[in-house]
Coordinates of C-alpha atoms in Angstrom, one line a residue:
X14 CA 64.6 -15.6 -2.9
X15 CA 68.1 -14.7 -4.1
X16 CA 68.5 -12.0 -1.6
X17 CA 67.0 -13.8 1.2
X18 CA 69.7 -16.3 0.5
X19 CA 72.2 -13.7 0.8
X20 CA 70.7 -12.0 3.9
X21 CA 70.2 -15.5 6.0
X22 CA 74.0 -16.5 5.0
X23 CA 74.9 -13.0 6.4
X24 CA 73.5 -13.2 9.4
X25 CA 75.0 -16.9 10.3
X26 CA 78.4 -15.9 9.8
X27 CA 77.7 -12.0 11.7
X28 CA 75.7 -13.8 14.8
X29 CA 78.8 -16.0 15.1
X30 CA 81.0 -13.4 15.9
X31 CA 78.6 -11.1 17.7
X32 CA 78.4 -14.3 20.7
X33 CA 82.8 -13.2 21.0
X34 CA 82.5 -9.6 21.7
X35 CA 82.1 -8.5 25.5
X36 CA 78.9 -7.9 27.0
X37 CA 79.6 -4.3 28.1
X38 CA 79.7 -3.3 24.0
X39 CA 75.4 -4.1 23.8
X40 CA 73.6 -0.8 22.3
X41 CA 76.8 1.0 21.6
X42 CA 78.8 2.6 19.0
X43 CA 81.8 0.4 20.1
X44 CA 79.8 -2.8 19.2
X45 CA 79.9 -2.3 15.6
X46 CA 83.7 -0.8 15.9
X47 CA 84.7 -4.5 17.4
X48 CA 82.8 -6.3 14.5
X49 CA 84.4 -4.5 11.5
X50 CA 87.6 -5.7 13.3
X51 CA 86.7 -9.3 12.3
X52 CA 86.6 -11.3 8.5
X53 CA 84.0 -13.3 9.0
X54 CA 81.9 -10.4 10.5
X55 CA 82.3 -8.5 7.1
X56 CA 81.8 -11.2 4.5
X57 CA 78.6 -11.4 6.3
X58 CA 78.0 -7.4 6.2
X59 CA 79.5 -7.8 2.2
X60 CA 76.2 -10.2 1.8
X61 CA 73.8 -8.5 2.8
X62 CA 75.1 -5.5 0.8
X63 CA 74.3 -8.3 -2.2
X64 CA 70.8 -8.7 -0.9
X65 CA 69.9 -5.3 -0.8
X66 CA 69.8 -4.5 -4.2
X67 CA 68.4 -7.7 -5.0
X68 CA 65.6 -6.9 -2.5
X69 CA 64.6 -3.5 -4.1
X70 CA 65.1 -5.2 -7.6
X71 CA 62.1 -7.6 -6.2
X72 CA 59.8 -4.7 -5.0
X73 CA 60.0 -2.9 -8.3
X74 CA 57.9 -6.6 -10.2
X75 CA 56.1 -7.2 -7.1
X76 CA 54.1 -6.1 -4.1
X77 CA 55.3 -5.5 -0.7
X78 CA 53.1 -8.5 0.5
X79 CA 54.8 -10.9 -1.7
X80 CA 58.0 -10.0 -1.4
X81 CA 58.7 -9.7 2.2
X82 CA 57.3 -13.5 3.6
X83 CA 59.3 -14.6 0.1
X84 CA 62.4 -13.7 2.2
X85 CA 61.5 -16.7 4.7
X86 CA 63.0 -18.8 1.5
X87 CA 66.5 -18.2 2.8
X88 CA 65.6 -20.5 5.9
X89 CA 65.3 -23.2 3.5
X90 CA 68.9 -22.7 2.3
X91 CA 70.2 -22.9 5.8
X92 CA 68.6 -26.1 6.4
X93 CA 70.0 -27.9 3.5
X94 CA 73.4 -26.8 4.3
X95 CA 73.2 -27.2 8.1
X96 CA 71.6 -30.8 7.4
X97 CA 74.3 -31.5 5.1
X98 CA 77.0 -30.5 7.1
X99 CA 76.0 -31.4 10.4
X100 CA 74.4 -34.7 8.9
X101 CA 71.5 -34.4 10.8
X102 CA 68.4 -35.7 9.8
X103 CA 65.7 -33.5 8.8
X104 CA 62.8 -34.0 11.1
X105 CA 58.9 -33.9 11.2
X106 CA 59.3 -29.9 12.4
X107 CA 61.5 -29.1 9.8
X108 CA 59.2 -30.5 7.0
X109 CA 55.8 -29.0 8.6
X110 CA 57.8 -25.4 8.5
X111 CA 58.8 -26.4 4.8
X112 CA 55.2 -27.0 3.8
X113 CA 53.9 -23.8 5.8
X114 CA 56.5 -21.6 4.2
X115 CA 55.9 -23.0 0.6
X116 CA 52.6 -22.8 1.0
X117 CA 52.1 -19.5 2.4
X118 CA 53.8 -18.3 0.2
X119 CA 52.2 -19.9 -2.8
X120 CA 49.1 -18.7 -1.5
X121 CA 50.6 -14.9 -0.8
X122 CA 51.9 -14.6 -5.0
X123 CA 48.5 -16.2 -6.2
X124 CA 46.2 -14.2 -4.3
X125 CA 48.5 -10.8 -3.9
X126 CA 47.3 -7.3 -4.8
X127 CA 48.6 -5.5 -7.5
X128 CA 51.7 -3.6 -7.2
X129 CA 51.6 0.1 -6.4
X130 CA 54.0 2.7 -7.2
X131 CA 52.1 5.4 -4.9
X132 CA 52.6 6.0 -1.3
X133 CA 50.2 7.3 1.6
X134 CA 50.8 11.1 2.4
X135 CA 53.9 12.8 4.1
X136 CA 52.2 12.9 7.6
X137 CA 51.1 9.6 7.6
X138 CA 54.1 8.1 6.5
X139 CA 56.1 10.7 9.1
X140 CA 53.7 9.5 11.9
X141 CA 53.9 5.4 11.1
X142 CA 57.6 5.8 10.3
X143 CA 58.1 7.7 13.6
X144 CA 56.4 5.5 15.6
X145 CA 58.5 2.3 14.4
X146 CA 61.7 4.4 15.1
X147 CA 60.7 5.3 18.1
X148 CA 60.2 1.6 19.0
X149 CA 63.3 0.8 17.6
X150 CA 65.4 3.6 20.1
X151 CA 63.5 2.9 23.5
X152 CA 66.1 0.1 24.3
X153 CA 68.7 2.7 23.1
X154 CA 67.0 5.4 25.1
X155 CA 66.6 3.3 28.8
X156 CA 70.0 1.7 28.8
X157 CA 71.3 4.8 29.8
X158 CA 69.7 4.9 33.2
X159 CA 69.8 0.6 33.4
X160 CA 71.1 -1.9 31.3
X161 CA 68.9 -3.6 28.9
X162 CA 69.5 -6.6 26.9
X163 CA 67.4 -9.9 25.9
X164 CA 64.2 -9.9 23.8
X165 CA 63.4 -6.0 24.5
X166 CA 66.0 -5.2 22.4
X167 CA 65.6 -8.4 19.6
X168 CA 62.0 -6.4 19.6
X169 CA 64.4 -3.1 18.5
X170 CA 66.1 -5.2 15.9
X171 CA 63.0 -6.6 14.5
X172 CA 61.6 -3.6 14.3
X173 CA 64.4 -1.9 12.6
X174 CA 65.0 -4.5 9.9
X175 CA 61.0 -4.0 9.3
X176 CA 61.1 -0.2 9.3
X177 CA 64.2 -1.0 6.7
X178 CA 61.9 -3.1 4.7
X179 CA 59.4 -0.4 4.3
X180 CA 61.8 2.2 3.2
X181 CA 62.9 0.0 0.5
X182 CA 59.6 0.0 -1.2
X183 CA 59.7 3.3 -1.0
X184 CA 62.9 3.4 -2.7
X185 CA 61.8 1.1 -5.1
X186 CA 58.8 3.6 -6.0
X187 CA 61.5 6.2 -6.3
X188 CA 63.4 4.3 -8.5
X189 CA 60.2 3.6 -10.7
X190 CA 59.5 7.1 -10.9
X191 CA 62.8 8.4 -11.2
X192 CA 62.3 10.9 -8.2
X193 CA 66.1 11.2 -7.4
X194 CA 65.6 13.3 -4.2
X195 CA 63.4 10.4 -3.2
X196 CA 66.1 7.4 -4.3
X197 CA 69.1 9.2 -2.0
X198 CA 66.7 10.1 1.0
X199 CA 65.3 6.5 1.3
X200 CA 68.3 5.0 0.4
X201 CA 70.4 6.8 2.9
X202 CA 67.5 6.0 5.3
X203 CA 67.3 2.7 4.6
X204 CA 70.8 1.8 5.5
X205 CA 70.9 4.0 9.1
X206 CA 68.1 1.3 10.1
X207 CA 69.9 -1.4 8.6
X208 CA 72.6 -0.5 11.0
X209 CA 70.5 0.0 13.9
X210 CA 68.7 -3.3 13.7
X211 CA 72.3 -5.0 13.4
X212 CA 73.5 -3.6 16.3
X213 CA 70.5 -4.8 18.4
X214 CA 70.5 -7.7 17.0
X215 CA 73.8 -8.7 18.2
X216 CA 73.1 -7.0 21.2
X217 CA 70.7 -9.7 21.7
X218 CA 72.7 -12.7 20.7
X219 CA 74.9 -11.8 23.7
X220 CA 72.7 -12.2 26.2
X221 CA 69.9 -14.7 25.1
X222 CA 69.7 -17.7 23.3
X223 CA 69.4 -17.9 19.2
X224 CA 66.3 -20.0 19.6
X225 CA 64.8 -17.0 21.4
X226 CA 66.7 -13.9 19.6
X227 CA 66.1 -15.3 15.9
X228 CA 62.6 -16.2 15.1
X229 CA 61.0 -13.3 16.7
X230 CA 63.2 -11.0 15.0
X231 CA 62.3 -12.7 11.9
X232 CA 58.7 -12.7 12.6
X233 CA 58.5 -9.4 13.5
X234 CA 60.6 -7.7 10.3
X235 CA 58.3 -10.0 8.2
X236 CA 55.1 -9.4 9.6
X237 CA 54.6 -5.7 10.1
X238 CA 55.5 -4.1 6.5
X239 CA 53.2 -6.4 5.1
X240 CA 50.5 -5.5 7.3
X241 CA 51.5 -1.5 6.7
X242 CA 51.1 -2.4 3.3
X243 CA 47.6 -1.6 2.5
X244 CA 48.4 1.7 4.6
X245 CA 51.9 3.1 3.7
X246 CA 52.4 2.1 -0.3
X247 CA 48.5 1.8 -1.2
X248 CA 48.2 -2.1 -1.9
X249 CA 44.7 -2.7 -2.2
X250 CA 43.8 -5.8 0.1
X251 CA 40.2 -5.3 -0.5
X252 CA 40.4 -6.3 -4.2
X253 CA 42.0 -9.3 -3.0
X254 CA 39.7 -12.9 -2.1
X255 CA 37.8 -12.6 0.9
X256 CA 38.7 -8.9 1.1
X257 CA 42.5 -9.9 2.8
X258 CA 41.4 -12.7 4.8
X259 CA 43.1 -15.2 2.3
X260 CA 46.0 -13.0 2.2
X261 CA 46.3 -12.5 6.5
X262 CA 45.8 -16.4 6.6
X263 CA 48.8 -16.9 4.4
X264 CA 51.0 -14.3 6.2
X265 CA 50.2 -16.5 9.8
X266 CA 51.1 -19.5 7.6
X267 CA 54.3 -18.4 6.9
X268 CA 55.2 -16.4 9.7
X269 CA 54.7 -19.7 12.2
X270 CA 56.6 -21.9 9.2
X271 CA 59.1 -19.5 9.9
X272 CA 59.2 -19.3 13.6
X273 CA 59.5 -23.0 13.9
X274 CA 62.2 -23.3 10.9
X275 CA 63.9 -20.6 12.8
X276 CA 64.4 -21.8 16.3
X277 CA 64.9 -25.5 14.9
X278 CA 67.9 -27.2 16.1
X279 CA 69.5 -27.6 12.9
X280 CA 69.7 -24.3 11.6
X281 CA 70.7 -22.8 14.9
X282 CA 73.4 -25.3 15.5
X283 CA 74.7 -25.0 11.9
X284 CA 75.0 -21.4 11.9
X285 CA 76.2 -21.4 16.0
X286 CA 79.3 -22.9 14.1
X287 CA 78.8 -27.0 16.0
X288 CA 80.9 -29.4 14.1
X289 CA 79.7 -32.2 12.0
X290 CA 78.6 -35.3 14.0
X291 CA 80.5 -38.7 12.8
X292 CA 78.7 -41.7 11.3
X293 CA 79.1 -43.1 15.2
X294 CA 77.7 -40.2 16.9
X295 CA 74.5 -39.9 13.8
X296 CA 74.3 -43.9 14.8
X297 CA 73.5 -43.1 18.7
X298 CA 70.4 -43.8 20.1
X299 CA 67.8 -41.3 20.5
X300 CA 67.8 -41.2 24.1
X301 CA 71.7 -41.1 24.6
X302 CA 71.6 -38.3 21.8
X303 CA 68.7 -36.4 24.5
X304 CA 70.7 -37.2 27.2
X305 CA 74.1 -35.7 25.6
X306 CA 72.4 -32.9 24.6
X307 CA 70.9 -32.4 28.1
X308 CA 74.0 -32.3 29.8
X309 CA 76.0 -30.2 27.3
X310 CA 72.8 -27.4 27.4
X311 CA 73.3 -27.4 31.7
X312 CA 77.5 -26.4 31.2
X313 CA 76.6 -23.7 28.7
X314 CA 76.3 -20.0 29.9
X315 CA 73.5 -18.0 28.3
X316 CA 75.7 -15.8 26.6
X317 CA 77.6 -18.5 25.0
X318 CA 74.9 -20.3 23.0
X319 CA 74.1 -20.8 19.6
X320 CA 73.8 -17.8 17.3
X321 CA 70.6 -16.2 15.6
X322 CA 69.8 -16.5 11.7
X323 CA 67.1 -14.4 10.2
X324 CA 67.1 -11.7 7.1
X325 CA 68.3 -8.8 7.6
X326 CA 67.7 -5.6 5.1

């Protein structure tokens, strides 16, 4: 929970500044090169250089399928702090994605698998491992004969940051074992994805909204290591209630608490930067607060909107 703190923080203050840097930067080296060129852009990176090792800490007590829908407890920071600061109310969503999350994961620690330090066999992992990366490059890979932007390449990020995930169990199981070879090669590997989802992921932000870039990356860096689990690092799903079927139930739970926590208006305004609303603007009515809202949406260009917040390894 501590490091998806750290990572959901870093992401609000990096997706700001991704929304300032020219289009014509998306999927290249020069994107990054403008970012490191801006504060807030690297007190964000400097956090989720915090979460990291707080992540592996995590996977060396627990399983993969605990700890990776645990990291959907950062969203719950953001909403405090973005209903405090914008004081904004928090809203029937924004309770029904607290109780999915909380329960999800309540569900996912109770009826987890035990932890495994083992890992599924060179090939495997070379062919599961390849396949992901592939995934992750193909926006890389066709924006050299047309430019591609938008939800193909949030897919990339998602996939990268989930790839990322992966890799840090593994170094975690290197860590356990004390296989040093193991500890730099994952290690190393884990940050080139790192830096490859980041850079797809604020791709994305400048040409889509957050509502749309956020929650599916979220979703998607969540959602597939755990279900590689059982495959890649040998959790045992079948000694588990109902033979995984609790366990998959949960994971849905959480993921959709997530999406909807996500792409709610009061985490994507707070970490899009808006300003607090006075006590006279909380005091409007309901329909002139639509109708404001409504009018302000129609004068904003795509690439100008809110910013993303999801966890980032």
């Amino acid at each position: 929970m501590a490091a998806s703190a750290a990572y959901n923080v870093a992401i609000g203050l990096q997706a700001i500044e991704a929304r300032d840097v020219p289009a014509e930067h998306g999927l290249r080296a020069s994107l990054i090169k403008e970012l490191l060129r801006r504060p807030r852009w690297l007190a964000g990176a400097a956090l989720n250089f915090l979460g990291w090792p707080l992540q592996t800490v995590a996977l060396l007590l627990a399983p993969l399928t605990v700890v990776q829908p645990c990291l959907a407890a950062g969203l719950l920071l953001l909403l405090l702090m973005g209903a405090h600061h914008l004081h904004e109310p928090v809203g029937r969503r924004e309770v029904i994605s607290l109780a999915a999350i909380i329960a999800g994961v309540v569900v996912l620690t109770v009826a987890s698998p035990q932890r495994s330090d083992t890992s599924a066999s060179a090939e495997s992992l070379v062919v599961v491992l390849g396949a992901l990366g592939l995934l992750a490059l193909l926006p890389y890979a066709i924006s050299r004969a047309r430019h591609v932007s938008g939800l193909p390449v949030a897919v990339s990020a998602g996939v990268a940051f989930a790839w990322s995930g992966i890799s840090t169990k593994l170094l975690s199981d290197a860590l356990s074992t004390g296989n040093w070879t193991g500890i730099v090669g994952w290690a190393a590997a884990t940050g080139l994805a790192a830096a490859l989802g980041t850079a797809s992921e604020m791709t994305a932000l400048q040409s889509r909204g957050a509502t749309e870039v956020a929650p599916l990356v979220f979703v998607i860096q969540m959602v597939v290591p755990v279900l590689l689990a059982p495959i890649l690092v040998h959790e045992r799903w079948t000694d588990t209630p109902i033979n995984g079927l609790l366990l998959l139930g949960a994971l849905c739970v959480v993921a959709a608490g997530s999406f909807l926590l996500a792409s709610s208006r009061i985490v994507q305004a707070f970490t899009a930067g808006e300003p607090a609303r006075s006590s006279t603007e909380t005091a409007e009515s309901p329909s002139r607060e639509s109708s404001v809202r409504s009018s302000s949406k129609d004068t904003i260009e795509p690439g100008e909107r809110g910013s993303s917040v999801t966890t980032t390894t």
